[in-house]
């Protein structure tokens, strides 16, 4: 297996994480795994990490979430075809998703619709208009995600 998780794999992973959190996390789990980019450390805990607030975390999508909606994906592709910049596409997604919009939904939709670098998309989540964004301006995000190349036949 190579590459990003498929929608089915992600759905399975989220379900297993929910079950793990419910039944198998006493105080914490600390894991590490090697990757081609270096070691990754995974912390699952019942408490907030020092210096972190509740608002720092993205809510996992609810059980039964089946992945990005095909109509929303087609709409995002159309908005991009009409010449919208990446931040305009993100704003449109945010309007469409409403209160369920999060870094997670942003990542899933953009990765499903556009051929973009995961690393650049992850960096773009520091955009000032995201729920817990940091400092990136519209120009910064546009620079990271341009050009928006539409995948497949959307």
mmCIF file with all atom_site columns, N, CA, C and O in Angstrom, residues 55-82:
data_model
loop_
_atom_site.group_PDB
_atom_site.id
_atom_site.type_symbol
_atom_site.label_atom_id
_atom_site.label_alt_id
_atom_site.label_comp_id
_atom_site.label_asym_id
_atom_site.label_entity_id
_atom_site.label_seq_id
_atom_site.pdbx_PDB_ins_code
_atom_site.Cartn_x
_atom_site.Cartn_y
_atom_site.Cartn_z
_atom_site.occupancy
_atom_site.B_iso_or_equiv
_atom_site.pdbx_formal_charge
_atom_site.auth_seq_id
_atom_site.auth_comp_id
_atom_site.auth_asym_id
_atom_site.auth_atom_id
_atom_site.pdbx_PDB_model_num
ATOM 1   N N  . UNK A 1 55 ? -9.800  24.238 22.125  1.00 0.00 ? 55 UNK A N  1
ATOM 2   C CA . UNK A 1 55 ? -9.992  24.808 20.795  1.00 0.00 ? 55 UNK A CA 1
ATOM 3   C C  . UNK A 1 55 ? -8.871  24.450 19.826  1.00 0.00 ? 55 UNK A C  1
ATOM 4   O O  . UNK A 1 55 ? -8.999  24.639 18.619  1.00 0.00 ? 55 UNK A O  1
ATOM 5   N N  . UNK A 1 56 ? -7.764  23.923 20.324  1.00 0.00 ? 56 UNK A N  1
ATOM 6   C CA . UNK A 1 56 ? -6.627  23.563 19.471  1.00 0.00 ? 56 UNK A CA 1
ATOM 7   C C  . UNK A 1 56 ? -6.884  22.282 18.684  1.00 0.00 ? 56 UNK A C  1
ATOM 8   O O  . UNK A 1 56 ? -6.161  21.986 17.745  1.00 0.00 ? 56 UNK A O  1
ATOM 9   N N  . UNK A 1 57 ? -7.906  21.531 19.050  1.00 0.00 ? 57 UNK A N  1
ATOM 10  C CA . UNK A 1 57 ? -8.143  20.221 18.471  1.00 0.00 ? 57 UNK A CA 1
ATOM 11  C C  . UNK A 1 57 ? -9.319  20.237 17.507  1.00 0.00 ? 57 UNK A C  1
ATOM 12  O O  . UNK A 1 57 ? -10.327 20.893 17.749  1.00 0.00 ? 57 UNK A O  1
ATOM 13  N N  . UNK A 1 58 ? -9.188  19.463 16.423  1.00 0.00 ? 58 UNK A N  1
ATOM 14  C CA . UNK A 1 58 ? -10.292 19.266 15.492  1.00 0.00 ? 58 UNK A CA 1
ATOM 15  C C  . UNK A 1 58 ? -11.114 18.071 15.949  1.00 0.00 ? 58 UNK A C  1
ATOM 16  O O  . UNK A 1 58 ? -10.556 17.033 16.333  1.00 0.00 ? 58 UNK A O  1
ATOM 17  N N  . UNK A 1 59 ? -12.424 18.224 15.916  1.00 0.00 ? 59 UNK A N  1
ATOM 18  C CA . UNK A 1 59 ? -13.346 17.133 16.253  1.00 0.00 ? 59 UNK A CA 1
ATOM 19  C C  . UNK A 1 59 ? -13.300 16.100 15.135  1.00 0.00 ? 59 UNK A C  1
ATOM 20  O O  . UNK A 1 59 ? -13.327 16.454 13.958  1.00 0.00 ? 59 UNK A O  1
ATOM 21  N N  . UNK A 1 60 ? -13.203 14.822 15.493  1.00 0.00 ? 60 UNK A N  1
ATOM 22  C CA . UNK A 1 60 ? -13.322 13.786 14.466  1.00 0.00 ? 60 UNK A CA 1
ATOM 23  C C  . UNK A 1 60 ? -14.726 13.851 13.892  1.00 0.00 ? 60 UNK A C  1
ATOM 24  O O  . UNK A 1 60 ? -15.683 14.176 14.605  1.00 0.00 ? 60 UNK A O  1
ATOM 25  N N  . UNK A 1 61 ? -14.875 13.545 12.619  1.00 0.00 ? 61 UNK A N  1
ATOM 26  C CA . UNK A 1 61 ? -16.226 13.551 12.058  1.00 0.00 ? 61 UNK A CA 1
ATOM 27  C C  . UNK A 1 61 ? -17.081 12.510 12.768  1.00 0.00 ? 61 UNK A C  1
ATOM 28  O O  . UNK A 1 61 ? -16.557 11.533 13.304  1.00 0.00 ? 61 UNK A O  1
ATOM 29  N N  . UNK A 1 62 ? -18.386 12.718 12.779  1.00 0.00 ? 62 UNK A N  1
ATOM 30  C CA . UNK A 1 62 ? -19.262 11.795 13.515  1.00 0.00 ? 62 UNK A CA 1
ATOM 31  C C  . UNK A 1 62 ? -19.234 10.387 12.932  1.00 0.00 ? 62 UNK A C  1
ATOM 32  O O  . UNK A 1 62 ? -18.925 10.197 11.756  1.00 0.00 ? 62 UNK A O  1
ATOM 33  N N  . UNK A 1 63 ? -19.566 9.426  13.775  1.00 0.00 ? 63 UNK A N  1
ATOM 34  C CA . UNK A 1 63 ? -19.661 8.039  13.309  1.00 0.00 ? 63 UNK A CA 1
ATOM 35  C C  . UNK A 1 63 ? -20.630 7.995  12.134  1.00 0.00 ? 63 UNK A C  1
ATOM 36  O O  . UNK A 1 63 ? -21.648 8.676  12.125  1.00 0.00 ? 63 UNK A O  1
ATOM 37  N N  . UNK A 1 64 ? -20.294 7.225  11.144  1.00 0.00 ? 64 UNK A N  1
ATOM 38  C CA . UNK A 1 64 ? -21.146 7.115  9.977   1.00 0.00 ? 64 UNK A CA 1
ATOM 39  C C  . UNK A 1 64 ? -20.791 8.098  8.870   1.00 0.00 ? 64 UNK A C  1
ATOM 40  O O  . UNK A 1 64 ? -21.333 8.018  7.773   1.00 0.00 ? 64 UNK A O  1
ATOM 41  N N  . UNK A 1 65 ? -19.876 9.037  9.138   1.00 0.00 ? 65 UNK A N  1
ATOM 42  C CA . UNK A 1 65 ? -19.465 9.983  8.101   1.00 0.00 ? 65 UNK A CA 1
ATOM 43  C C  . UNK A 1 65 ? -18.875 9.193  6.959   1.00 0.00 ? 65 UNK A C  1
ATOM 44  O O  . UNK A 1 65 ? -18.023 8.337  7.156   1.00 0.00 ? 65 UNK A O  1
ATOM 45  N N  . UNK A 1 66 ? -19.323 9.440  5.765   1.00 0.00 ? 66 UNK A N  1
ATOM 46  C CA . UNK A 1 66 ? -18.923 8.591  4.639   1.00 0.00 ? 66 UNK A CA 1
ATOM 47  C C  . UNK A 1 66 ? -17.966 9.265  3.681   1.00 0.00 ? 66 UNK A C  1
ATOM 48  O O  . UNK A 1 66 ? -17.688 8.732  2.618   1.00 0.00 ? 66 UNK A O  1
ATOM 49  N N  . UNK A 1 67 ? -17.469 10.418 4.014   1.00 0.00 ? 67 UNK A N  1
ATOM 50  C CA . UNK A 1 67 ? -16.530 11.076 3.120   1.00 0.00 ? 67 UNK A CA 1
ATOM 51  C C  . UNK A 1 67 ? -17.165 12.271 2.437   1.00 0.00 ? 67 UNK A C  1
ATOM 52  O O  . UNK A 1 67 ? -18.342 12.564 2.607   1.00 0.00 ? 67 UNK A O  1
ATOM 53  N N  . UNK A 1 68 ? -16.370 12.958 1.658   1.00 0.00 ? 68 UNK A N  1
ATOM 54  C CA . UNK A 1 68 ? -16.848 14.162 0.994   1.00 0.00 ? 68 UNK A CA 1
ATOM 55  C C  . UNK A 1 68 ? -18.060 13.918 0.098   1.00 0.00 ? 68 UNK A C  1
ATOM 56  O O  . UNK A 1 68 ? -18.126 12.929 -0.622  1.00 0.00 ? 68 UNK A O  1
ATOM 57  N N  . UNK A 1 69 ? -19.009 14.836 0.154   1.00 0.00 ? 69 UNK A N  1
ATOM 58  C CA . UNK A 1 69 ? -20.223 14.800 -0.648  1.00 0.00 ? 69 UNK A CA 1
ATOM 59  C C  . UNK A 1 69 ? -19.874 15.093 -2.111  1.00 0.00 ? 69 UNK A C  1
ATOM 60  O O  . UNK A 1 69 ? -19.192 16.069 -2.412  1.00 0.00 ? 69 UNK A O  1
ATOM 61  N N  . UNK A 1 70 ? -20.353 14.255 -3.003  1.00 0.00 ? 70 UNK A N  1
ATOM 62  C CA . UNK A 1 70 ? -20.021 14.389 -4.428  1.00 0.00 ? 70 UNK A CA 1
ATOM 63  C C  . UNK A 1 70 ? -20.520 15.711 -5.018  1.00 0.00 ? 70 UNK A C  1
ATOM 64  O O  . UNK A 1 70 ? -19.839 16.310 -5.854  1.00 0.00 ? 70 UNK A O  1
ATOM 65  N N  . UNK A 1 71 ? -21.693 16.182 -4.601  1.00 0.00 ? 71 UNK A N  1
ATOM 66  C CA . UNK A 1 71 ? -22.200 17.458 -5.117  1.00 0.00 ? 71 UNK A CA 1
ATOM 67  C C  . UNK A 1 71 ? -21.307 18.619 -4.689  1.00 0.00 ? 71 UNK A C  1
ATOM 68  O O  . UNK A 1 71 ? -21.044 19.541 -5.472  1.00 0.00 ? 71 UNK A O  1
ATOM 69  N N  . UNK A 1 72 ? -20.829 18.580 -3.453  1.00 0.00 ? 72 UNK A N  1
ATOM 70  C CA . UNK A 1 72 ? -19.932 19.633 -2.965  1.00 0.00 ? 72 UNK A CA 1
ATOM 71  C C  . UNK A 1 72 ? -18.610 19.570 -3.717  1.00 0.00 ? 72 UNK A C  1
ATOM 72  O O  . UNK A 1 72 ? -18.056 20.596 -4.108  1.00 0.00 ? 72 UNK A O  1
ATOM 73  N N  . UNK A 1 73 ? -18.115 18.370 -3.972  1.00 0.00 ? 73 UNK A N  1
ATOM 74  C CA . UNK A 1 73 ? -16.874 18.225 -4.721  1.00 0.00 ? 73 UNK A CA 1
ATOM 75  C C  . UNK A 1 73 ? -17.017 18.810 -6.128  1.00 0.00 ? 73 UNK A C  1
ATOM 76  O O  . UNK A 1 73 ? -16.132 19.547 -6.588  1.00 0.00 ? 73 UNK A O  1
ATOM 77  N N  . UNK A 1 74 ? -18.128 18.518 -6.794  1.00 0.00 ? 74 UNK A N  1
ATOM 78  C CA . UNK A 1 74 ? -18.354 19.074 -8.146  1.00 0.00 ? 74 UNK A CA 1
ATOM 79  C C  . UNK A 1 74 ? -18.454 20.593 -8.104  1.00 0.00 ? 74 UNK A C  1
ATOM 80  O O  . UNK A 1 74 ? -17.933 21.287 -8.975  1.00 0.00 ? 74 UNK A O  1
ATOM 81  N N  . UNK A 1 75 ? -19.103 21.126 -7.075  1.00 0.00 ? 75 UNK A N  1
ATOM 82  C CA . UNK A 1 75 ? -19.223 22.576 -6.935  1.00 0.00 ? 75 UNK A CA 1
ATOM 83  C C  . UNK A 1 75 ? -17.842 23.213 -6.762  1.00 0.00 ? 75 UNK A C  1
ATOM 84  O O  . UNK A 1 75 ? -17.541 24.236 -7.378  1.00 0.00 ? 75 UNK A O  1
ATOM 85  N N  . UNK A 1 76 ? -16.981 22.611 -5.942  1.00 0.00 ? 76 UNK A N  1
ATOM 86  C CA . UNK A 1 76 ? -15.640 23.157 -5.741  1.00 0.00 ? 76 UNK A CA 1
ATOM 87  C C  . UNK A 1 76 ? -14.842 23.138 -7.040  1.00 0.00 ? 76 UNK A C  1
ATOM 88  O O  . UNK A 1 76 ? -14.141 24.102 -7.359  1.00 0.00 ? 76 UNK A O  1
ATOM 89  N N  . UNK A 1 77 ? -14.962 22.063 -7.792  1.00 0.00 ? 77 UNK A N  1
ATOM 90  C CA . UNK A 1 77 ? -14.270 21.981 -9.079  1.00 0.00 ? 77 UNK A CA 1
ATOM 91  C C  . UNK A 1 77 ? -14.769 23.069 -10.025 1.00 0.00 ? 77 UNK A C  1
ATOM 92  O O  . UNK A 1 77 ? -13.971 23.717 -10.717 1.00 0.00 ? 77 UNK A O  1
ATOM 93  N N  . UNK A 1 78 ? -16.066 23.292 -10.034 1.00 0.00 ? 78 UNK A N  1
ATOM 94  C CA . UNK A 1 78 ? -16.640 24.324 -10.910 1.00 0.00 ? 78 UNK A CA 1
ATOM 95  C C  . UNK A 1 78 ? -16.164 25.721 -10.514 1.00 0.00 ? 78 UNK A C  1
ATOM 96  O O  . UNK A 1 78 ? -15.822 26.549 -11.369 1.00 0.00 ? 78 UNK A O  1
ATOM 97  N N  . UNK A 1 79 ? -16.140 25.989 -9.216  1.00 0.00 ? 79 UNK A N  1
ATOM 98  C CA . UNK A 1 79 ? -15.661 27.288 -8.729  1.00 0.00 ? 79 UNK A CA 1
ATOM 99  C C  . UNK A 1 79 ? -14.213 27.501 -9.180  1.00 0.00 ? 79 UNK A C  1
ATOM 100 O O  . UNK A 1 79 ? -13.840 28.593 -9.625  1.00 0.00 ? 79 UNK A O  1
ATOM 101 N N  . UNK A 1 80 ? -13.394 26.459 -9.087  1.00 0.00 ? 80 UNK A N  1
ATOM 102 C CA . UNK A 1 80 ? -11.996 26.576 -9.526  1.00 0.00 ? 80 UNK A CA 1
ATOM 103 C C  . UNK A 1 80 ? -11.910 26.770 -11.044 1.00 0.00 ? 80 UNK A C  1
ATOM 104 O O  . UNK A 1 80 ? -11.104 27.572 -11.518 1.00 0.00 ? 80 UNK A O  1
ATOM 105 N N  . UNK A 1 81 ? -12.740 26.052 -11.789 1.00 0.00 ? 81 UNK A N  1
ATOM 106 C CA . UNK A 1 81 ? -12.750 26.215 -13.255 1.00 0.00 ? 81 UNK A CA 1
ATOM 107 C C  . UNK A 1 81 ? -13.094 27.647 -13.660 1.00 0.00 ? 81 UNK A C  1
ATOM 108 O O  . UNK A 1 81 ? -12.635 28.133 -14.682 1.00 0.00 ? 81 UNK A O  1
ATOM 109 N N  . UNK A 1 82 ? -13.916 28.284 -12.852 1.00 0.00 ? 82 UNK A N  1
ATOM 110 C CA . UNK A 1 82 ? -14.315 29.664 -13.144 1.00 0.00 ? 82 UNK A CA 1
ATOM 111 C C  . UNK A 1 82 ? -13.221 30.665 -12.788 1.00 0.00 ? 82 UNK A C  1
ATOM 112 O O  . UNK A 1 82 ? -13.404 31.867 -12.943 1.00 0.00 ? 82 UNK A O  1
#
